[in-house]
mmCIF file of C-alpha atoms in Angstrom:
data_model
loop_
_atom_site.group_PDB
_atom_site.id
_atom_site.type_symbol
_atom_site.label_atom_id
_atom_site.label_comp_id
_atom_site.label_asym_id
_atom_site.label_seq_id
_atom_site.Cartn_x
_atom_site.Cartn_y
_atom_site.Cartn_z
ATOM 1 C CA MET A 26 73.586 94.383 91.685
ATOM 2 C CA SER A 27 76.881 92.513 91.785
ATOM 3 C CA ASP A 28 77.388 88.830 92.478
ATOM 4 C CA ALA A 29 79.558 87.934 95.435
ATOM 5 C CA ILE A 30 82.255 85.311 95.749
ATOM 6 C CA ILE A 31 83.330 84.685 99.341
ATOM 7 C CA ILE A 32 86.945 83.591 99.831
ATOM 8 C CA LEU A 33 88.253 82.055 103.054
ATOM 9 C CA THR A 34 92.052 81.903 103.242
ATOM 10 C CA GLU A 35 94.666 81.092 105.845
ATOM 11 C CA GLU A 36 97.566 82.225 103.647
ATOM 12 C CA PRO A 37 98.270 85.521 101.863
ATOM 13 C CA LEU A 38 96.886 85.272 98.340
ATOM 14 C CA THR A 39 99.534 85.164 95.624
ATOM 15 C CA ALA A 40 99.369 86.105 91.957
ATOM 16 C CA VAL A 41 98.655 82.430 91.157
ATOM 17 C CA ASP A 42 95.753 82.370 93.621
ATOM 18 C CA VAL A 43 94.343 85.603 92.218
ATOM 19 C CA ALA A 44 94.548 84.247 88.655
ATOM 20 C CA ASN A 45 92.687 81.091 89.743
ATOM 21 C CA ILE A 46 90.007 83.152 91.492
ATOM 22 C CA THR A 47 89.516 85.749 88.771
ATOM 23 C CA ASP A 48 89.186 82.928 86.218
ATOM 24 C CA LEU A 49 85.906 82.067 87.961
ATOM 25 C CA TYR A 50 84.157 84.989 86.286
ATOM 26 C CA GLY A 51 84.300 86.896 83.036
ATOM 27 C CA PRO A 52 85.732 90.377 82.475
ATOM 28 C CA ASP A 53 82.253 91.839 81.975
ATOM 29 C CA ASP A 54 80.763 90.234 85.112
ATOM 30 C CA ASP A 55 79.985 92.503 88.043
ATOM 31 C CA VAL A 56 81.559 90.473 90.854
ATOM 32 C CA GLU A 57 82.506 91.489 94.379
ATOM 33 C CA LEU A 58 85.184 89.372 96.037
ATOM 34 C CA VAL A 59 84.838 89.228 99.823
ATOM 35 C CA LEU A 60 87.889 87.899 101.622
ATOM 36 C CA LEU A 61 87.765 86.351 105.096
ATOM 37 C CA VAL A 62 90.933 85.610 107.072
ATOM 38 C CA PRO A 63 90.340 83.696 110.309
ATOM 39 C CA ALA A 64 91.825 84.802 113.589
ATOM 40 C CA ASP A 65 90.850 81.530 115.226
ATOM 41 C CA THR A 66 93.469 80.762 117.843
ATOM 42 C CA LYS A 67 92.287 77.194 118.467
ATOM 43 C CA ARG A 68 94.794 74.634 117.220
ATOM 44 C CA ASN A 69 94.997 70.879 117.296
ATOM 45 C CA LEU A 70 98.673 70.369 118.081
ATOM 46 C CA PHE A 71 98.675 66.681 117.124
ATOM 47 C CA VAL A 72 97.115 67.331 113.706
ATOM 48 C CA ASP A 73 99.413 70.307 113.048
ATOM 49 C CA VAL A 74 102.521 68.238 113.830
ATOM 50 C CA ILE A 75 101.320 65.325 111.666
ATOM 51 C CA ASP A 76 100.651 67.764 108.786
ATOM 52 C CA GLN A 77 104.204 69.088 109.032
ATOM 53 C CA LEU A 78 105.686 65.603 109.181
ATOM 54 C CA THR A 79 103.719 64.421 106.127
ATOM 55 C CA MET A 80 105.169 67.363 104.200
ATOM 56 C CA LEU A 81 108.650 66.239 105.390
ATOM 57 C CA ASP A 82 109.022 69.492 107.292
ATOM 58 C CA LEU A 83 110.740 68.406 110.500
ATOM 59 C CA PRO A 84 111.694 71.976 111.519
ATOM 60 C CA GLY A 85 108.045 72.977 111.027
ATOM 61 C CA ALA A 86 106.865 70.081 113.196
ATOM 62 C CA LEU A 87 109.287 71.080 115.948
ATOM 63 C CA ARG A 88 108.116 74.693 115.684
ATOM 64 C CA GLU A 89 104.495 73.564 116.035
ATOM 65 C CA MET A 90 105.357 71.777 119.282
ATOM 66 C CA ARG A 91 107.309 74.707 120.741
ATOM 67 C CA GLU A 92 105.389 77.772 119.655
ATOM 68 C CA LYS A 93 101.933 78.744 120.757
ATOM 69 C CA PRO A 94 101.203 82.297 119.631
ATOM 70 C CA ASP A 95 98.964 84.455 121.780
ATOM 71 C CA ALA A 96 95.603 85.720 120.532
ATOM 72 C CA GLU A 97 96.920 89.220 119.777
ATOM 73 C CA THR A 98 99.756 87.864 117.635
ATOM 74 C CA VAL A 99 97.318 85.635 115.711
ATOM 75 C CA ARG A 100 94.968 88.584 115.060
ATOM 76 C CA ALA A 101 97.879 90.754 113.901
ATOM 77 C CA GLU A 102 99.019 88.007 111.505
ATOM 78 C CA ALA A 103 95.459 87.652 110.173
ATOM 79 C CA SER A 104 95.271 91.414 109.587
ATOM 80 C CA GLU A 105 98.571 91.310 107.717
ATOM 81 C CA ILE A 106 97.382 88.384 105.560
ATOM 82 C CA LEU A 107 94.193 90.319 104.804
ATOM 83 C CA ALA A 108 96.041 93.505 103.812
ATOM 84 C CA THR A 109 98.508 91.616 101.606
ATOM 85 C CA SER A 110 95.741 89.637 99.912
ATOM 86 C CA LEU A 111 93.565 92.685 99.276
ATOM 87 C CA ALA A 112 96.535 94.496 97.747
ATOM 88 C CA VAL A 113 97.175 91.601 95.339
ATOM 89 C CA LEU A 114 93.497 91.440 94.367
ATOM 90 C CA GLU A 115 93.287 95.192 93.848
ATOM 91 C CA SER A 116 96.485 95.163 91.755
ATOM 92 C CA VAL A 117 94.605 93.194 89.074
ATOM 93 C CA GLY A 118 91.570 95.461 89.267
ATOM 94 C CA ALA A 119 89.357 93.115 91.278
ATOM 95 C CA ASN A 120 86.525 94.613 93.307
ATOM 96 C CA ALA A 121 87.562 93.250 96.699
ATOM 97 C CA THR A 122 86.752 93.834 100.354
ATOM 98 C CA GLY A 123 87.557 91.762 103.388
ATOM 99 C CA ALA A 124 87.610 91.255 107.114
ATOM 100 C CA VAL A 125 89.325 89.272 109.810
ATOM 101 C CA ALA A 126 86.881 86.568 110.889
ATOM 102 C CA GLU A 127 86.554 86.003 114.596
ATOM 103 C CA GLY A 128 85.523 82.612 115.906
ATOM 104 C CA ASN A 129 85.076 79.509 113.795
ATOM 105 C CA ALA A 130 86.390 80.006 110.251
ATOM 106 C CA VAL A 131 83.800 77.785 108.562
ATOM 107 C CA ALA A 132 80.905 79.343 110.487
ATOM 108 C CA SER A 133 82.132 82.778 109.371
ATOM 109 C CA LEU A 134 82.249 81.642 105.735
ATOM 110 C CA VAL A 135 78.774 80.095 105.877
ATOM 111 C CA ALA A 136 77.327 83.207 107.530
ATOM 112 C CA LYS A 137 78.904 85.543 104.959
ATOM 113 C CA VAL A 138 77.693 83.401 102.038
ATOM 114 C CA GLY A 139 74.159 83.578 103.447
ATOM 115 C CA GLU A 140 74.344 87.274 104.269
ATOM 116 C CA MET A 141 75.511 88.247 100.795
ATOM 117 C CA GLU A 142 73.586 85.538 98.917
ATOM 118 C CA ALA A 143 76.925 84.709 97.318
ATOM 119 C CA ARG A 144 77.080 82.758 94.098
ATOM 120 C CA GLN A 145 80.189 80.853 95.133
ATOM 121 C CA ALA A 146 82.489 80.067 98.037
ATOM 122 C CA VAL A 147 86.226 79.464 97.689
ATOM 123 C CA VAL A 148 88.617 78.131 100.321
ATOM 124 C CA VAL A 149 92.369 78.699 99.865
ATOM 125 C CA THR A 150 94.638 76.725 102.186
ATOM 126 C CA ARG A 151 97.972 75.002 102.259
ATOM 127 C CA PRO A 152 97.624 71.197 102.112
ATOM 128 C CA HIS A 153 96.538 69.632 105.405
ATOM 129 C CA ALA A 154 97.169 65.904 105.094
ATOM 130 C CA VAL A 155 95.015 64.745 107.985
ATOM 131 C CA ALA A 156 92.039 67.077 107.466
ATOM 132 C CA ASP A 157 92.075 66.671 103.686
ATOM 133 C CA THR A 158 92.295 62.878 103.868
ATOM 134 C CA PHE A 159 89.411 62.551 106.307
ATOM 135 C CA ARG A 160 87.353 65.288 104.619
ATOM 136 C CA GLN A 161 87.426 67.511 107.673
ATOM 137 C CA ASP A 162 89.033 70.454 105.887
ATOM 138 C CA TRP A 163 87.266 73.826 105.723
ATOM 139 C CA ALA A 164 85.957 73.272 102.201
ATOM 140 C CA HIS A 165 84.268 69.974 103.066
ATOM 141 C CA GLN A 166 82.831 71.389 106.277
ATOM 142 C CA ALA A 167 81.440 74.432 104.466
ATOM 143 C CA GLN A 168 80.069 72.302 101.640
ATOM 144 C CA ARG A 169 78.147 70.140 104.127
ATOM 145 C CA LYS A 170 76.676 73.215 105.836
ATOM 146 C CA LEU A 171 75.857 75.137 102.651
ATOM 147 C CA GLY A 172 74.679 72.199 100.571
ATOM 148 C CA LEU A 173 76.588 73.712 97.640
ATOM 149 C CA PRO A 174 79.957 72.890 96.062
ATOM 150 C CA VAL A 175 82.841 74.822 97.590
ATOM 151 C CA LEU A 176 86.004 75.286 95.525
ATOM 152 C CA HIS A 177 89.112 74.279 97.501
ATOM 153 C CA LEU A 178 92.379 75.665 96.118
ATOM 154 C CA TYR A 179 95.816 74.948 97.510
ATOM 155 C CA SER A 180 97.687 78.181 98.101
ATOM 156 C CA ASP A 181 100.076 79.365 95.374
ATOM 157 C CA SER A 182 99.387 76.402 93.103
ATOM 158 C CA GLY A 183 97.001 75.289 90.427
ATOM 159 C CA PHE A 184 96.012 72.271 92.507
ATOM 160 C CA ILE A 185 92.419 71.877 93.536
ATOM 161 C CA GLY A 186 91.558 70.093 96.759
ATOM 162 C CA ASP A 187 89.048 67.246 96.717
ATOM 163 C CA SER A 188 85.844 68.833 97.980
#
């Protein structure tokens, strides 16, 4: 029986992300990677704008205030992120499956970890200044609910979030 590692991501996984994830297990380990991409359409506009401003991304902050994608667009983007990420994982020979998670992203991660009796949970996000600072990011939330350490990686970097 294979061990499972559940991965929650909001961004398409890159080669750097895949290298960080596959370094979590050895070449002879029988590991199944299960990818979850949230299609949660709930947004906190204030927090999103602050995040963009802290990254000195004024155009991004303005976009956050103007654009509010509909649920269908968000689900289509999540499906695209899932397909791209699975392709990158499979290109390195990883045993990977995945799904678009409906509803709360953290609740979906916690449920999947329990369902599969996963050995580890990984959260891959871009930096979120407000949530990360106040420990309200997905990794911290999941860690509190699971009672286990959750690895928090920043997308396309070697940086590890503080969870």
